[in-house]
CSV table of C-alpha atoms in Angstrom, one decimal:
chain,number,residue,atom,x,y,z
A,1,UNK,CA,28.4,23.0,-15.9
A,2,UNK,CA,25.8,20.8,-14.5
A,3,UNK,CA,27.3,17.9,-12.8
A,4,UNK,CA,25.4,16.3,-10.5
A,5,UNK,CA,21.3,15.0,-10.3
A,6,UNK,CA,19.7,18.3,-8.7
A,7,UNK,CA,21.3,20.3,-11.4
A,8,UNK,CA,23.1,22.7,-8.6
A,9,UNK,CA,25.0,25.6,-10.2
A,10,UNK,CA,26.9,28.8,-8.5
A,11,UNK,CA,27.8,32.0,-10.4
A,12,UNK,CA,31.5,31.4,-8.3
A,13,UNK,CA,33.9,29.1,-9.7
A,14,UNK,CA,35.7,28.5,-6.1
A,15,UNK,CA,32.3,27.7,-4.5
A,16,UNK,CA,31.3,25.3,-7.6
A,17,UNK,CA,34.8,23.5,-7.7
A,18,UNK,CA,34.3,23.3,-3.6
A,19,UNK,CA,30.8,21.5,-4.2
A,20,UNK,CA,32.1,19.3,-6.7
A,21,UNK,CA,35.2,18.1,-3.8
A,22,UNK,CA,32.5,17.9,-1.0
A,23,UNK,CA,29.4,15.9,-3.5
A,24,UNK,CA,31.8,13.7,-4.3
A,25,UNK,CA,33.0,13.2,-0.6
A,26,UNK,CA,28.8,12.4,0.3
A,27,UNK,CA,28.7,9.9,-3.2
A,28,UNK,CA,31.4,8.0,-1.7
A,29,UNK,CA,31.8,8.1,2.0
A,30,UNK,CA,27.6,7.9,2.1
A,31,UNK,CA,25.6,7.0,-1.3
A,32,UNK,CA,24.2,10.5,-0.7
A,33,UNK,CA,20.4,10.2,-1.6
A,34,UNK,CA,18.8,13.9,-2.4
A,35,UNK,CA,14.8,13.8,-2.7
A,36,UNK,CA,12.5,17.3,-2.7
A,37,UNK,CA,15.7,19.5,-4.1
A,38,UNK,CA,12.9,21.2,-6.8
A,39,UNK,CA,11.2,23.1,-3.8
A,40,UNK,CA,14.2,24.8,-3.3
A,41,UNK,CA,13.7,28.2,-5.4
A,42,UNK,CA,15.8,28.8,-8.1
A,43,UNK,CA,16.1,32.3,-7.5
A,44,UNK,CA,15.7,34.8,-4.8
A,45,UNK,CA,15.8,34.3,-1.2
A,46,UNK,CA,15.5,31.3,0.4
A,47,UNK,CA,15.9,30.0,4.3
A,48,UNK,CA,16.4,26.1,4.5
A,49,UNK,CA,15.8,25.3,7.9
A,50,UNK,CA,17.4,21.6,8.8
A,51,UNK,CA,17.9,19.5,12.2
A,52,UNK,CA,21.2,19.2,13.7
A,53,UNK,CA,23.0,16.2,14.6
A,54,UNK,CA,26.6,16.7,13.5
A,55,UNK,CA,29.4,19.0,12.6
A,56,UNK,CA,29.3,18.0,8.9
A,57,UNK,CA,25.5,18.9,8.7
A,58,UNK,CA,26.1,22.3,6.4
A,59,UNK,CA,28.5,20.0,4.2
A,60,UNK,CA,26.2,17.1,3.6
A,61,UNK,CA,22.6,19.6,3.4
A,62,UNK,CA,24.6,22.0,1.1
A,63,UNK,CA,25.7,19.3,-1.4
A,64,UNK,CA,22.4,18.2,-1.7
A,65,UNK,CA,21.0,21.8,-2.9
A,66,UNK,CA,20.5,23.1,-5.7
A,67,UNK,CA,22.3,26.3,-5.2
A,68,UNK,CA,24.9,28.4,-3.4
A,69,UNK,CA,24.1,28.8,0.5
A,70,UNK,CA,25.0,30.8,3.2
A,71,UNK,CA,25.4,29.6,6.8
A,72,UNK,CA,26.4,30.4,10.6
A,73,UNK,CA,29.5,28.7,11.6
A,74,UNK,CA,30.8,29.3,16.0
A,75,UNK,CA,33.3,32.1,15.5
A,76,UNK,CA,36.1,30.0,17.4
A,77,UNK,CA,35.8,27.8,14.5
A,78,UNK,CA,37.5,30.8,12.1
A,79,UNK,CA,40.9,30.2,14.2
A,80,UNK,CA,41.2,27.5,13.4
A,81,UNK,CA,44.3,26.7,10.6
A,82,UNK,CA,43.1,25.5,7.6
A,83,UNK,CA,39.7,24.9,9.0
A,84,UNK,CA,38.8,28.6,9.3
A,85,UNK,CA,38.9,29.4,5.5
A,86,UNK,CA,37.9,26.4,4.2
A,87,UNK,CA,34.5,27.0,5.6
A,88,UNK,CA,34.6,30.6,4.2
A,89,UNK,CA,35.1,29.2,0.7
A,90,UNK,CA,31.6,27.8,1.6
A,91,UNK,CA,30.3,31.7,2.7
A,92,UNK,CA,30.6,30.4,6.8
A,93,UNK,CA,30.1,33.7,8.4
A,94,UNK,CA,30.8,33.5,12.7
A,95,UNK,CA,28.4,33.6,15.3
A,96,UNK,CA,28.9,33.7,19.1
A,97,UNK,CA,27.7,30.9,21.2
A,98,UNK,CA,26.4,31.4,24.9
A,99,UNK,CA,24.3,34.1,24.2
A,100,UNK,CA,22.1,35.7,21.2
A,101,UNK,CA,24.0,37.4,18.7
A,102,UNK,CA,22.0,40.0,16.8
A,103,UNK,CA,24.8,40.9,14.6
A,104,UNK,CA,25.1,37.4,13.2
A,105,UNK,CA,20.9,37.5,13.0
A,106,UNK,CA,20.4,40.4,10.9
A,107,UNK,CA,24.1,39.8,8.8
A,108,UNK,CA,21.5,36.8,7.7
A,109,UNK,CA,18.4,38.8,7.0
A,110,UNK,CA,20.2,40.7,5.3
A,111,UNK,CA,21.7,38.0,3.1
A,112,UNK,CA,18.3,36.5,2.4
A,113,UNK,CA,16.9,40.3,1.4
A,114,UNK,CA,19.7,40.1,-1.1
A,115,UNK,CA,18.5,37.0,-3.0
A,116,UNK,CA,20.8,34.7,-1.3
A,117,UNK,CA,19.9,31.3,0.1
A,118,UNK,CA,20.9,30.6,3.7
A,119,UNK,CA,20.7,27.6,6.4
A,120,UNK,CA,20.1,28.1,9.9
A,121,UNK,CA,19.2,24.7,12.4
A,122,UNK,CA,16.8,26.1,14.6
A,123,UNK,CA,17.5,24.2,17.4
A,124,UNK,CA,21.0,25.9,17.7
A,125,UNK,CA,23.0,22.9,19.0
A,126,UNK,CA,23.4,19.4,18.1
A,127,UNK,CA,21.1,16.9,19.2
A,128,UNK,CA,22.6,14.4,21.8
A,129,UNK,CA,20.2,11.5,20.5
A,130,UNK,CA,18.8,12.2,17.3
A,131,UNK,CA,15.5,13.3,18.4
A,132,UNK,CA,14.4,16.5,17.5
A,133,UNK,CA,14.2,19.8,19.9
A,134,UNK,CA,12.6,22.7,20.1
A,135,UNK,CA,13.5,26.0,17.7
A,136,UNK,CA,15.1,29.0,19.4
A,137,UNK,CA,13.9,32.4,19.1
A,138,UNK,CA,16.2,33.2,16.8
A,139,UNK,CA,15.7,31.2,13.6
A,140,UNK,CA,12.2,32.1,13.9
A,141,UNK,CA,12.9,35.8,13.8
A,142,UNK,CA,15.0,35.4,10.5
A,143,UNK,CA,11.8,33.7,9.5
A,144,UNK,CA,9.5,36.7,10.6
A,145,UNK,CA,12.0,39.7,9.6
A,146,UNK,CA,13.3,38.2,6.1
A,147,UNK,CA,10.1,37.2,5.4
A,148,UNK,CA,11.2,35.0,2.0
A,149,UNK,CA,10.3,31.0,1.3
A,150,UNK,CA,11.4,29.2,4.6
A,151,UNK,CA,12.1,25.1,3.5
A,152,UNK,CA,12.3,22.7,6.1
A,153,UNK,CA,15.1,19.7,5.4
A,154,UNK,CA,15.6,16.5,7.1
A,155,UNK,CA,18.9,14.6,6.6
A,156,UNK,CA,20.1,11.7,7.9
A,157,UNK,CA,23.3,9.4,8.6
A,158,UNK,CA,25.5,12.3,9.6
A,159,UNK,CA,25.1,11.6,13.2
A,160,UNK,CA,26.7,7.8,12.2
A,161,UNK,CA,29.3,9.6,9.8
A,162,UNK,CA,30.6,12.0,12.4
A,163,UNK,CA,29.0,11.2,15.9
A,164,UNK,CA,28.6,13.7,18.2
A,165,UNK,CA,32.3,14.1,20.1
A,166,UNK,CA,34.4,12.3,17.2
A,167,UNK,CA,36.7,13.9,15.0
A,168,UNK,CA,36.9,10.0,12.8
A,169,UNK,CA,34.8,9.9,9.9
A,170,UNK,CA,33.0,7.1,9.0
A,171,UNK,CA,31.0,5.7,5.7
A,172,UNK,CA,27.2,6.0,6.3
A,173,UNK,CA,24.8,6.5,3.8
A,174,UNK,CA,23.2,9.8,3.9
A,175,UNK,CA,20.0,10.7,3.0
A,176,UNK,CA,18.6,14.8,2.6
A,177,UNK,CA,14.7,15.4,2.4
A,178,UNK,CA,14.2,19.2,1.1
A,179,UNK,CA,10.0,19.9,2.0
A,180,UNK,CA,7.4,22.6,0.4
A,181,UNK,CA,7.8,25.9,2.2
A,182,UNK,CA,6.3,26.0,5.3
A,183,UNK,CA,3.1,28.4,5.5
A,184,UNK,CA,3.4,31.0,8.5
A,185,UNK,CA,-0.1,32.7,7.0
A,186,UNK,CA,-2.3,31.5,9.6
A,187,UNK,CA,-0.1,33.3,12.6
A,188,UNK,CA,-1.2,36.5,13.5
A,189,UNK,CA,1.1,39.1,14.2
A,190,UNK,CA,1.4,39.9,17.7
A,191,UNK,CA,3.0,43.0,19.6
A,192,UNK,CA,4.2,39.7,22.3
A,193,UNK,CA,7.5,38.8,19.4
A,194,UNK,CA,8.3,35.7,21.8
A,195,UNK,CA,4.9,34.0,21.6
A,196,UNK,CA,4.7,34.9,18.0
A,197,UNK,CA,8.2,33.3,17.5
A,198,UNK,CA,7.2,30.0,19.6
A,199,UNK,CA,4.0,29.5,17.4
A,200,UNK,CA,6.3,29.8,14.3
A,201,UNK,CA,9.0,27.6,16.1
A,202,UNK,CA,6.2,24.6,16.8
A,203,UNK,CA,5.8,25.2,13.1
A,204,UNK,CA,8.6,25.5,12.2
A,205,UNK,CA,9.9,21.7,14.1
A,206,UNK,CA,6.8,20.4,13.0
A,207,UNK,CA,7.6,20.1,9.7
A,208,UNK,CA,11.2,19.1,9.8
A,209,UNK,CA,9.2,16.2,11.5
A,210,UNK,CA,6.9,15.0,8.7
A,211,UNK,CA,10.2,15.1,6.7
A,212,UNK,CA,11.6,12.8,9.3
A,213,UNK,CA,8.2,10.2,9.2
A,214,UNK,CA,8.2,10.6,5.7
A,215,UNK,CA,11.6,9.6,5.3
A,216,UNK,CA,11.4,6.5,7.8
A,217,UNK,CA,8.3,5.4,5.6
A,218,UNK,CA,10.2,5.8,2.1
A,219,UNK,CA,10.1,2.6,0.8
A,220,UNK,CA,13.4,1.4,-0.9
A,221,UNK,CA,14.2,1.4,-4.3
């Protein structure tokens, strides 16, 4: 059943009952505005790639997409009653902060050599004041190894609906730009992974960015 404007659709009646609760949470707590959902591939892997500035970030990006997505979620988060399987209703897998978790990198490469669509923020924390950072190692080594359509996204009005340290939420209208996938072609492959990876990372933030200017120079309807 198609029920909302970017035509989204899952194969799993939990996760498309689950979208339906937390699109119309976005409608009404933020006027959710969705623009660039066609890049996102229909089919196959995909890696949406998205800057970070609050807790509700996989919420508000996933119930803009057009699809089912998978993302990383801090393991202590699982423990948590209620909490914990909510978020694996939404295919939150853990990951273990403080230090790189390879485990949680390749269960991801994996996912997208399966055909499944995943988001990762590159950055790895959330920003402090909006302003984006630079991409860790890590996201762009999914990038490299999975090697499938990489889609940076901008959103918006999170960090006002659930500010950094709050655990109120707040009406703020939310906006989620999804861009063209990002072409890695022009980086040579290197035997030195970590300047390889920093090249792609520049990339990588670069064109979260553009979404970013882009979005500031939308004009209203």
């Amino acid at each position: 059943m198609w029920y909302t404007n970017n035509q989204f659709w899952s194969p799993r009646r939990i996760y498309r009952w689950a979208h339906r609760i937390t699109y119309l949470f976005c409608k009404v707590m933020g006027h959710i505005e969705t623009h660039g959902v066609e890049n996102i591939p229909r089919e196959g892997g995909v890696l949406l790639v998205s800057n970070h500035i609050s807790l509700l970030d996989p919420v508000i990006v996933g119930s803009a997409a057009n699809r089912e997505i998978h993302f990383m979620a801090r393991s202590n988060v699982f423990n948590v009653p209620l909490l914990g399987p909510l978020i694996s209703v939404f295919n939150a897998y853990p990951v273990n902060r403080g230090r790189p978790d390879l485990g949680a990198l390749r269960r991801t490469i994996t996912l997208l050599k399966k055909g499944n669509a995943a988001l990762i923020f590159p950055e790895g924390t959330r920003s402090f004041d909006g302003k984006l950072g630079k991409a860790h190692d890590g996201a762009c080594f999914i990038a490299h190894r999975a090697n499938v359509p990489t889609i940076p996204v901008y959103h918006k009005g999170a960090e006002k609906m659930m500010p950094r340290g709050s655990k109120r939420i707040r009406r703020a209208k939310l906006s989620v730009t999804f861009g063209k996938p990002i072409d890695f072609s022009h980086i040579v492959e290197s035997e030195i992974k970590r300047e390889m990876y920093q090249e792609m990372g520049v990339q990588m933030m670069g064109a979260i960015s553009s979404l970013e200017n882009h979005t500031l120079h939308r004009r209203p309807p």
